CSV table of C-alpha atoms in Angstrom, one decimal:
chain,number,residue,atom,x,y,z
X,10,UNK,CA,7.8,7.0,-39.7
X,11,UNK,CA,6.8,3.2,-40.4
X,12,UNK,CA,3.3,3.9,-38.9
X,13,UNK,CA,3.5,7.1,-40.8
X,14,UNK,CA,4.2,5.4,-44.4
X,15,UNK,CA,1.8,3.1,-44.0
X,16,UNK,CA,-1.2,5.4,-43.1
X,17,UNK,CA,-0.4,8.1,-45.2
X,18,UNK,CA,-0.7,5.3,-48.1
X,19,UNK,CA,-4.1,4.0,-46.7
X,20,UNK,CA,-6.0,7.7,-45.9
X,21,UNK,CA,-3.9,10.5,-47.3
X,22,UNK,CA,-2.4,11.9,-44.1
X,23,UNK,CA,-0.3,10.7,-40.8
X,24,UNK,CA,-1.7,8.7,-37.9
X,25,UNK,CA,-3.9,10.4,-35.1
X,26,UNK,CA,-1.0,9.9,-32.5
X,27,UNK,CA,-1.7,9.3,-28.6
X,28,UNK,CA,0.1,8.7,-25.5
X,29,UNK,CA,-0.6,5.2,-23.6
X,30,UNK,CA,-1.4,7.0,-20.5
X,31,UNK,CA,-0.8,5.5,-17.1
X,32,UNK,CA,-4.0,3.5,-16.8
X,33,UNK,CA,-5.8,1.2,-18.6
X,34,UNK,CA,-9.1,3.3,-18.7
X,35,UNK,CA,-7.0,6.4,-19.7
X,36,UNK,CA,-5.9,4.5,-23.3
X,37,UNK,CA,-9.3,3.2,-23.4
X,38,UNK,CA,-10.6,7.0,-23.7
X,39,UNK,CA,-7.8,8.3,-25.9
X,40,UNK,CA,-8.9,5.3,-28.4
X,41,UNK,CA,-12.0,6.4,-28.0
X,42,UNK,CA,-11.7,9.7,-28.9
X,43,UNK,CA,-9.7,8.8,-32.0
X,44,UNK,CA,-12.4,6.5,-32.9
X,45,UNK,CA,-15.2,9.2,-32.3
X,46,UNK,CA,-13.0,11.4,-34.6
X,47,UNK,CA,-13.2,8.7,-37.7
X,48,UNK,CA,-9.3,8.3,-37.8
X,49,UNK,CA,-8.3,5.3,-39.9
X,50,UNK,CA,-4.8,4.4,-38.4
X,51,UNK,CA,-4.7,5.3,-34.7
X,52,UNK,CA,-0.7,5.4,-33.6
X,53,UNK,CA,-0.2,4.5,-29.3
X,54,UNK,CA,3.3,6.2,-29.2
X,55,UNK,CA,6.6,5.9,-27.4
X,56,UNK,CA,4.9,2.9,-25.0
X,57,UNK,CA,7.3,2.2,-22.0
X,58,UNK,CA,4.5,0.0,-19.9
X,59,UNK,CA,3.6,-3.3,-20.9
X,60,UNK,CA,0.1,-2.9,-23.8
X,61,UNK,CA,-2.7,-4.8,-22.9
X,62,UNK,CA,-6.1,-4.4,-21.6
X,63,UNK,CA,-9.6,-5.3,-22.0
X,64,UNK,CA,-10.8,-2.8,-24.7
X,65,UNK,CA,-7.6,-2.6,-26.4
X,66,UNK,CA,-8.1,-6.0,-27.0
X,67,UNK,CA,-11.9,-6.1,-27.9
X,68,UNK,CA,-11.3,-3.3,-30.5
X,69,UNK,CA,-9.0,-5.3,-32.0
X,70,UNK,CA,-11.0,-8.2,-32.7
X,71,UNK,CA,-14.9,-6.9,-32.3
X,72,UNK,CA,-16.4,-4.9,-35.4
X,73,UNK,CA,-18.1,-2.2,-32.5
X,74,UNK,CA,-17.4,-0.9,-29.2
X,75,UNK,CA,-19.3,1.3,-26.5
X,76,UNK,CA,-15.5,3.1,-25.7
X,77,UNK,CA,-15.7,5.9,-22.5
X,78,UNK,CA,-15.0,9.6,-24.1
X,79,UNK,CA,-12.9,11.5,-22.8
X,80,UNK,CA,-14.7,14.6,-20.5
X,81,UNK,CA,-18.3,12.7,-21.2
X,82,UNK,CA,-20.3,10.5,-19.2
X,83,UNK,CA,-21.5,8.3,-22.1
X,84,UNK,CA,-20.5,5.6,-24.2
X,85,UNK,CA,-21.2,5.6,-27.6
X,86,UNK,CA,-21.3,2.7,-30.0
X,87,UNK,CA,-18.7,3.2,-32.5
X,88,UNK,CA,-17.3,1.1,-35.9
X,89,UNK,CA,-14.1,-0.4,-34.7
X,90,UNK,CA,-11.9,-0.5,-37.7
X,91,UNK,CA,-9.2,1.7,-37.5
X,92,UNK,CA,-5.7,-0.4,-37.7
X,93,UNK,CA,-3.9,0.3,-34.2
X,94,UNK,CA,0.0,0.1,-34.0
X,95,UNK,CA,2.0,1.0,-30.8
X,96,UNK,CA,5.8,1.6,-30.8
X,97,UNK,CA,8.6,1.7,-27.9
X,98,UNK,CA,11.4,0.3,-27.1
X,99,UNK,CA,11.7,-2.8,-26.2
X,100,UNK,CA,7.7,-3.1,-26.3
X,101,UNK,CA,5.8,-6.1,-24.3
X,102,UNK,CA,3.0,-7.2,-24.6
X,103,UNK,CA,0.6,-8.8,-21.7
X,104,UNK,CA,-1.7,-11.3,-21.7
X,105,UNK,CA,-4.3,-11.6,-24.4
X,106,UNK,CA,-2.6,-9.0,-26.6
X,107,UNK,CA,0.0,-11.4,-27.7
X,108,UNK,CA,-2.2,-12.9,-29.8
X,109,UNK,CA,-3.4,-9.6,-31.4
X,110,UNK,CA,-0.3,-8.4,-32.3
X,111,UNK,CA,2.1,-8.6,-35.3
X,112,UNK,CA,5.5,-7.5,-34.4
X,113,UNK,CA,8.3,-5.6,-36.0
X,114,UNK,CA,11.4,-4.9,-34.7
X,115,UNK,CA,13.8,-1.9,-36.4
X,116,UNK,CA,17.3,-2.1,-34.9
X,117,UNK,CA,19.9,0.7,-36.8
X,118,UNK,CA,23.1,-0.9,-34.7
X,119,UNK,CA,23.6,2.5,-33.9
X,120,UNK,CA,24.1,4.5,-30.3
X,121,UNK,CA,22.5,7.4,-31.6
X,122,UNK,CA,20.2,6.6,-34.5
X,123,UNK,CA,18.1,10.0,-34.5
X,124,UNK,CA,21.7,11.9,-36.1
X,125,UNK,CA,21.3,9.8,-39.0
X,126,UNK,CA,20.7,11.6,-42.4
X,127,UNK,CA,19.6,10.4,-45.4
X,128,UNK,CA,18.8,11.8,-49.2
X,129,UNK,CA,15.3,10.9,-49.3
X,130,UNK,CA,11.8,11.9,-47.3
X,131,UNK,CA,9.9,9.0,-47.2
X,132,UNK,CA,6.8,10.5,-46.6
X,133,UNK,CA,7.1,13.1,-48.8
X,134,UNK,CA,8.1,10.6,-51.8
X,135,UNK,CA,4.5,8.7,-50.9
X,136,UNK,CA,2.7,12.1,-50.5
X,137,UNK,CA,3.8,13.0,-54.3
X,138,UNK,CA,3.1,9.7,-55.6
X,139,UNK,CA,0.9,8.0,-53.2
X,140,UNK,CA,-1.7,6.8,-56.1
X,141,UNK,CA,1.0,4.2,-57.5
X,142,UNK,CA,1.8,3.3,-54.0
X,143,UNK,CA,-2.1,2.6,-53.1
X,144,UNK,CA,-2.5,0.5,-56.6
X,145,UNK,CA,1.4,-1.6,-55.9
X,146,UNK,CA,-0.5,-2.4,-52.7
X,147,UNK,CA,-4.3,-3.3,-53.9
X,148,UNK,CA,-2.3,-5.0,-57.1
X,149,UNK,CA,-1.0,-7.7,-54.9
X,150,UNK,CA,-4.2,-8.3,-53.0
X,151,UNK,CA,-5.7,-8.8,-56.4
X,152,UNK,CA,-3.4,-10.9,-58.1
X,153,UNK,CA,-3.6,-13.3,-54.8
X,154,UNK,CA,-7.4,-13.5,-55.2
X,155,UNK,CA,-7.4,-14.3,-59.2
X,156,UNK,CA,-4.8,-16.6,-58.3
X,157,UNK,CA,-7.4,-18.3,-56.4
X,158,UNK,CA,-5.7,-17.9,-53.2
X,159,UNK,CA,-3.1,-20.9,-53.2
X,160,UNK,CA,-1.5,-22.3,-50.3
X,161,UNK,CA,-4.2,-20.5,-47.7
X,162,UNK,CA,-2.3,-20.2,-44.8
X,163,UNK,CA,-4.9,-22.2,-41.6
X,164,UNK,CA,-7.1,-19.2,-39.9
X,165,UNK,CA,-5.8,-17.2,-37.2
X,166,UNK,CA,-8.7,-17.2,-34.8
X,167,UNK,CA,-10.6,-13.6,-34.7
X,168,UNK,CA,-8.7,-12.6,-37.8
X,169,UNK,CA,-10.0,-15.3,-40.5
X,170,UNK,CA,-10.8,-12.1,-43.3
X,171,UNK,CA,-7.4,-10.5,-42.6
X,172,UNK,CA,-5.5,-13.8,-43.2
X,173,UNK,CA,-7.3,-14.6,-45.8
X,174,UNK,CA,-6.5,-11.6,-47.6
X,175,UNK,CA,-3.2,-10.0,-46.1
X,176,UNK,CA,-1.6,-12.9,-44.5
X,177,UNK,CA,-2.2,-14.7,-47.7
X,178,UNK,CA,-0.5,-12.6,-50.0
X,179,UNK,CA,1.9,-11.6,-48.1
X,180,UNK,CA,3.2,-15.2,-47.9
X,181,UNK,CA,2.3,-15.7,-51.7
X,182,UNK,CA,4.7,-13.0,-52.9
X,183,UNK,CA,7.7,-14.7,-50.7
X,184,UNK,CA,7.0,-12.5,-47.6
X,185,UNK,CA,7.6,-14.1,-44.4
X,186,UNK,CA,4.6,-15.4,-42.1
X,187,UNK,CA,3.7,-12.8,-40.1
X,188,UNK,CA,1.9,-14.8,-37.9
X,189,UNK,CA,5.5,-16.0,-36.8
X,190,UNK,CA,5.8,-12.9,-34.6
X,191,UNK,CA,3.3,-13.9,-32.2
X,192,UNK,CA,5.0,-16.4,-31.0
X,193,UNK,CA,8.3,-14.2,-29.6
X,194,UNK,CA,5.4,-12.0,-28.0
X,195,UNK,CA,4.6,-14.9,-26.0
X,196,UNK,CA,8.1,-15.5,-25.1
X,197,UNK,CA,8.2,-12.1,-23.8
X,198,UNK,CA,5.1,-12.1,-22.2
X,199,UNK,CA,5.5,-11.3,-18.3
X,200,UNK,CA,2.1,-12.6,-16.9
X,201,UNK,CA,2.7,-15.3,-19.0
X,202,UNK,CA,6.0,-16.2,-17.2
X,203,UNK,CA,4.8,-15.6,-14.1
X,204,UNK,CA,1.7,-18.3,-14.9
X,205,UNK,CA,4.7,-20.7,-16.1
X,206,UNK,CA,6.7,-20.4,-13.2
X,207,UNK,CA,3.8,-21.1,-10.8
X,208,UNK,CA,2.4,-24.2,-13.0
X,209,UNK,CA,6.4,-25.7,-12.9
X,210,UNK,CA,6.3,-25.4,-9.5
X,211,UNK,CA,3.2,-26.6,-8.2
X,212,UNK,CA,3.9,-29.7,-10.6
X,213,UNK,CA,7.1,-30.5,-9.1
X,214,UNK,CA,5.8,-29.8,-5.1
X,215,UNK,CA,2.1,-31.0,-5.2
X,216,UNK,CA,1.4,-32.7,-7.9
X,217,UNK,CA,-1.9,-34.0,-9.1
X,218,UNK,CA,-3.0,-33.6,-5.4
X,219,UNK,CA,-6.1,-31.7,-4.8
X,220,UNK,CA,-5.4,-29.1,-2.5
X,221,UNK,CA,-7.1,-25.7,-1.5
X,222,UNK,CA,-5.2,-22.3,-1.5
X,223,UNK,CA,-3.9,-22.5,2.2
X,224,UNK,CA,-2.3,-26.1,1.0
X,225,UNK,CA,-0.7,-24.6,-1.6
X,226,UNK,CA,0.8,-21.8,0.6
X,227,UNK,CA,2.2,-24.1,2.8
X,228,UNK,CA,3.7,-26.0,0.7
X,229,UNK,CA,5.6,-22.7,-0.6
X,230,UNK,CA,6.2,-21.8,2.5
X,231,UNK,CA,6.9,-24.9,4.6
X,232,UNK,CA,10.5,-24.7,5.9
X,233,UNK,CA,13.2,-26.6,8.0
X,234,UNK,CA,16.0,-25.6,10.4
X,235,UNK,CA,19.8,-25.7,9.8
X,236,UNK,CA,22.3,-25.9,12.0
X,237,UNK,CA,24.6,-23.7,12.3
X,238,UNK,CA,27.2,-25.2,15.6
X,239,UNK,CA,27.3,-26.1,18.7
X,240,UNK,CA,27.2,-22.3,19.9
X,241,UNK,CA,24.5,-20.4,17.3
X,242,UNK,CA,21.1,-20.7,16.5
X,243,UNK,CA,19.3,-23.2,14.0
X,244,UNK,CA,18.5,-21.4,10.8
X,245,UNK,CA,15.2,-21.6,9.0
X,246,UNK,CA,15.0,-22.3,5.1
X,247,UNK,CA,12.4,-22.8,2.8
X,248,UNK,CA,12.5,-26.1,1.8
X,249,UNK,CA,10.6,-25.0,-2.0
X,250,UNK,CA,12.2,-21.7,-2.5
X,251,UNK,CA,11.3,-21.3,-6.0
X,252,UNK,CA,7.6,-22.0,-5.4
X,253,UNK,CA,7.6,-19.3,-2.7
X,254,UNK,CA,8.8,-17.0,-5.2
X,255,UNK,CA,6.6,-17.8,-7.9
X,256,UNK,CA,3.2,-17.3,-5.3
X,257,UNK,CA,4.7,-14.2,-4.1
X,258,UNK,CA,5.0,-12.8,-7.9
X,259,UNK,CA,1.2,-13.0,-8.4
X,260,UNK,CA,-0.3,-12.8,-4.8
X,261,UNK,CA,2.3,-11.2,-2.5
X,262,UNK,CA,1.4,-8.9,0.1
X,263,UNK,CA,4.6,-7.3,2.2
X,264,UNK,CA,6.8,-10.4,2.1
X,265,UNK,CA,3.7,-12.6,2.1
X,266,UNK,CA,1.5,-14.7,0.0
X,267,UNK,CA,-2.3,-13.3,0.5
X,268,UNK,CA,-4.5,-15.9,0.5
X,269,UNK,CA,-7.0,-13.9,-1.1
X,270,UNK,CA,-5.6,-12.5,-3.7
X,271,UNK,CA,-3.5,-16.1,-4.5
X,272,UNK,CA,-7.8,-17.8,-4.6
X,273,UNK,CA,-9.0,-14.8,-7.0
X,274,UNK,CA,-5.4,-15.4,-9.5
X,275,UNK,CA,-6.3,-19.0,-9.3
X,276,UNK,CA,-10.0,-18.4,-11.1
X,277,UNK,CA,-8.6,-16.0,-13.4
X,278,UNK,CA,-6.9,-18.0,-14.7
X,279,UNK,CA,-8.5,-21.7,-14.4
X,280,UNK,CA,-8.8,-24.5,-17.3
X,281,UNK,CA,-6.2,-22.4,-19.5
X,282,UNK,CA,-3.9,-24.9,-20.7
X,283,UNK,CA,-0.3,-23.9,-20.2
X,284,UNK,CA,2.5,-26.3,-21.5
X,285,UNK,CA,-0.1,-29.2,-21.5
X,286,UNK,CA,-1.4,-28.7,-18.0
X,287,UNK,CA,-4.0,-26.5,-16.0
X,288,UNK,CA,-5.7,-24.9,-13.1
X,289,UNK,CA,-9.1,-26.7,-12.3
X,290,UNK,CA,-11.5,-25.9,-9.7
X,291,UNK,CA,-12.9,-28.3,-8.3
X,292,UNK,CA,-15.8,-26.8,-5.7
X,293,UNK,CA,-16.5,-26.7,-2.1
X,294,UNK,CA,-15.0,-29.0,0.5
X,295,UNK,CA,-16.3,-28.2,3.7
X,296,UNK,CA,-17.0,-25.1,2.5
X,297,UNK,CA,-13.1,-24.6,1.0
X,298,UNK,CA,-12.8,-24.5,-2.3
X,299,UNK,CA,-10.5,-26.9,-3.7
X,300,UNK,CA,-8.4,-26.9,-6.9
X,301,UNK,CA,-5.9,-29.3,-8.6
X,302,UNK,CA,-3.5,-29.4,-11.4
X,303,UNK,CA,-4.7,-31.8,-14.4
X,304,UNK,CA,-2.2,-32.8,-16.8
X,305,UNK,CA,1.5,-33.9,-16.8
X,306,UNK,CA,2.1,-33.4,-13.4
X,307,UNK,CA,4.9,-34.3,-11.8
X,308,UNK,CA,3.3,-36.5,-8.8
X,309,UNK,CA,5.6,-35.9,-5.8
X,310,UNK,CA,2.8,-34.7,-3.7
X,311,UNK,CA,3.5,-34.9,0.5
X,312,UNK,CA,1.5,-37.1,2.6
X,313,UNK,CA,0.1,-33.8,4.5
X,314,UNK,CA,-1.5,-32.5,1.4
């Protein structure tokens, strides 16, 4: 109904609602559909996978797209500006979309908040009256601008003209920053975590050491025996447990770290600074390609690395 108030205020009539779809190439033609179809606010509705993507995220900060259509083999070039909004429970967002999103979080305190009942229709109050709402709105974007703008917030890379208008205002009239918000996406950001978790690890076991992708493996992996008595058999522990676990969340492979997939994590996500460190590649060794962590690093690497 939020989505709904706020588009029927903007065009005249609800937003074109779809389904996020199981794949990232199945929202990609669903947006694109809604795009071909002119819709002003397009709604992604009742998400329960993590949002993200690669054209979800270029429609979101590029002024056209080349979007596949759904039951064509072509892809047209198409104006993106239609405002996207997804809800769901508990909604994450991955990787580049945190920084895309505002978010907003309704919580009624209530088990069962669809038996609610209240004396009003919100949509059909702005339906009947949506002129007054449209100039409220346009009102406050104007007063801001005559106002000369005080107190600009600093740019939000890729959305410069929105916070220059919206975020401005918004802020102006005693609204909160809504740029706050993408902050707690971050927080709840699972790749990002599982980037983290690898970074604090590698820092505490290797160091600044430069090591290849097999080094960094066995250093996860490396482990020592225990003994158990005189009359049972040593036991084997990891002596880095927590670096195991990390690998194994972004390149594991049946109880395994792959190599390969571990090499092709590692470019994807080189010289991104994380927490004041990152991932650089450093080349060929003897035809291995060797990496190394540059920043604060906590330099305990062993003698075998």
């Amino acid at each position: 109904m939020l989505v709904d108030l706020a588009s029927v205020i903007a065009s005249g009539r609800e937003a074109g609602v779809i389904a996020q779809g199981k794949t990232e190439e199945e929202l990609e033609k669903r947006l694109g559909a809604l795009l071909l179809a002119g819709d002003q606010v397009i709604a992604i509705d009742n998400c329960e996978a993590p949002l993200g993507g690669e054209f979800l995220c270029s429609m979101l900060t590029q002024t056209v797209v080349r979007p596949r259509i759904l039951g064509r083999s072509e892809a047209p070039e198409l104006p993106a500006n239609a405002m996207v909004t997804a809800t769901g429970n508990n909604l994450v967002l991955v990787g580049d979309m945190t920084r895309r999103a505002v978010l907003c979080q309704l919580d009624p305190k209530e088990e069962r908040p669809e038996l609610r009942t209240f004396d009003t229709n919100p949509i059909a109050a702005v339906k009947a009256d949506r002129a007054r709402y449209l100039v409220a709105a346009l009102t406050v974007l104007r007063a801001y601008h005559v106002a000369q703008r005080p107190n600009a917030p600093n740019p939000l890379g890729s959305f410069a003209d929105w916070g220059n208008w919206v975020r401005g205002a918004l802020i102006w009239v005693g609204q909160a920053d809504p740029v706050d918000t993408i902050e707690e996406a971050r927080d709840l950001d699972p790749k990002l975590d599982m980037l983290v978790a690898v970074l604090t690890q590698w820092s505490k076991v290797v160091g600044g050491a430069d090591v290849s992708v097999r080094d960094l493996i066995e250093a996860a992996t490396a482990q020592r025996s225990t003994s158990l008595g005189a009359f049972q058999h040593s036991k084997p522990e990891f002596l880095h447990p927590d670096f195991r676990e990390a690998l194994l969340a972004v390149a594991g492979d049946g109880g395994a770290v792959n190599s390969r997939r571990l090499g092709k994590w590692l470019a994807s996500h080189q010289n991104r600074v994380v927490q004041g460190v990152r991932i650089m590649r450093l080349g060929l060794s003897a035809g291995i390609m060797q990496w190394r962590l540059e920043g604060k690093t906590e330099e305990t690497a062993h003698a075998s690395l």
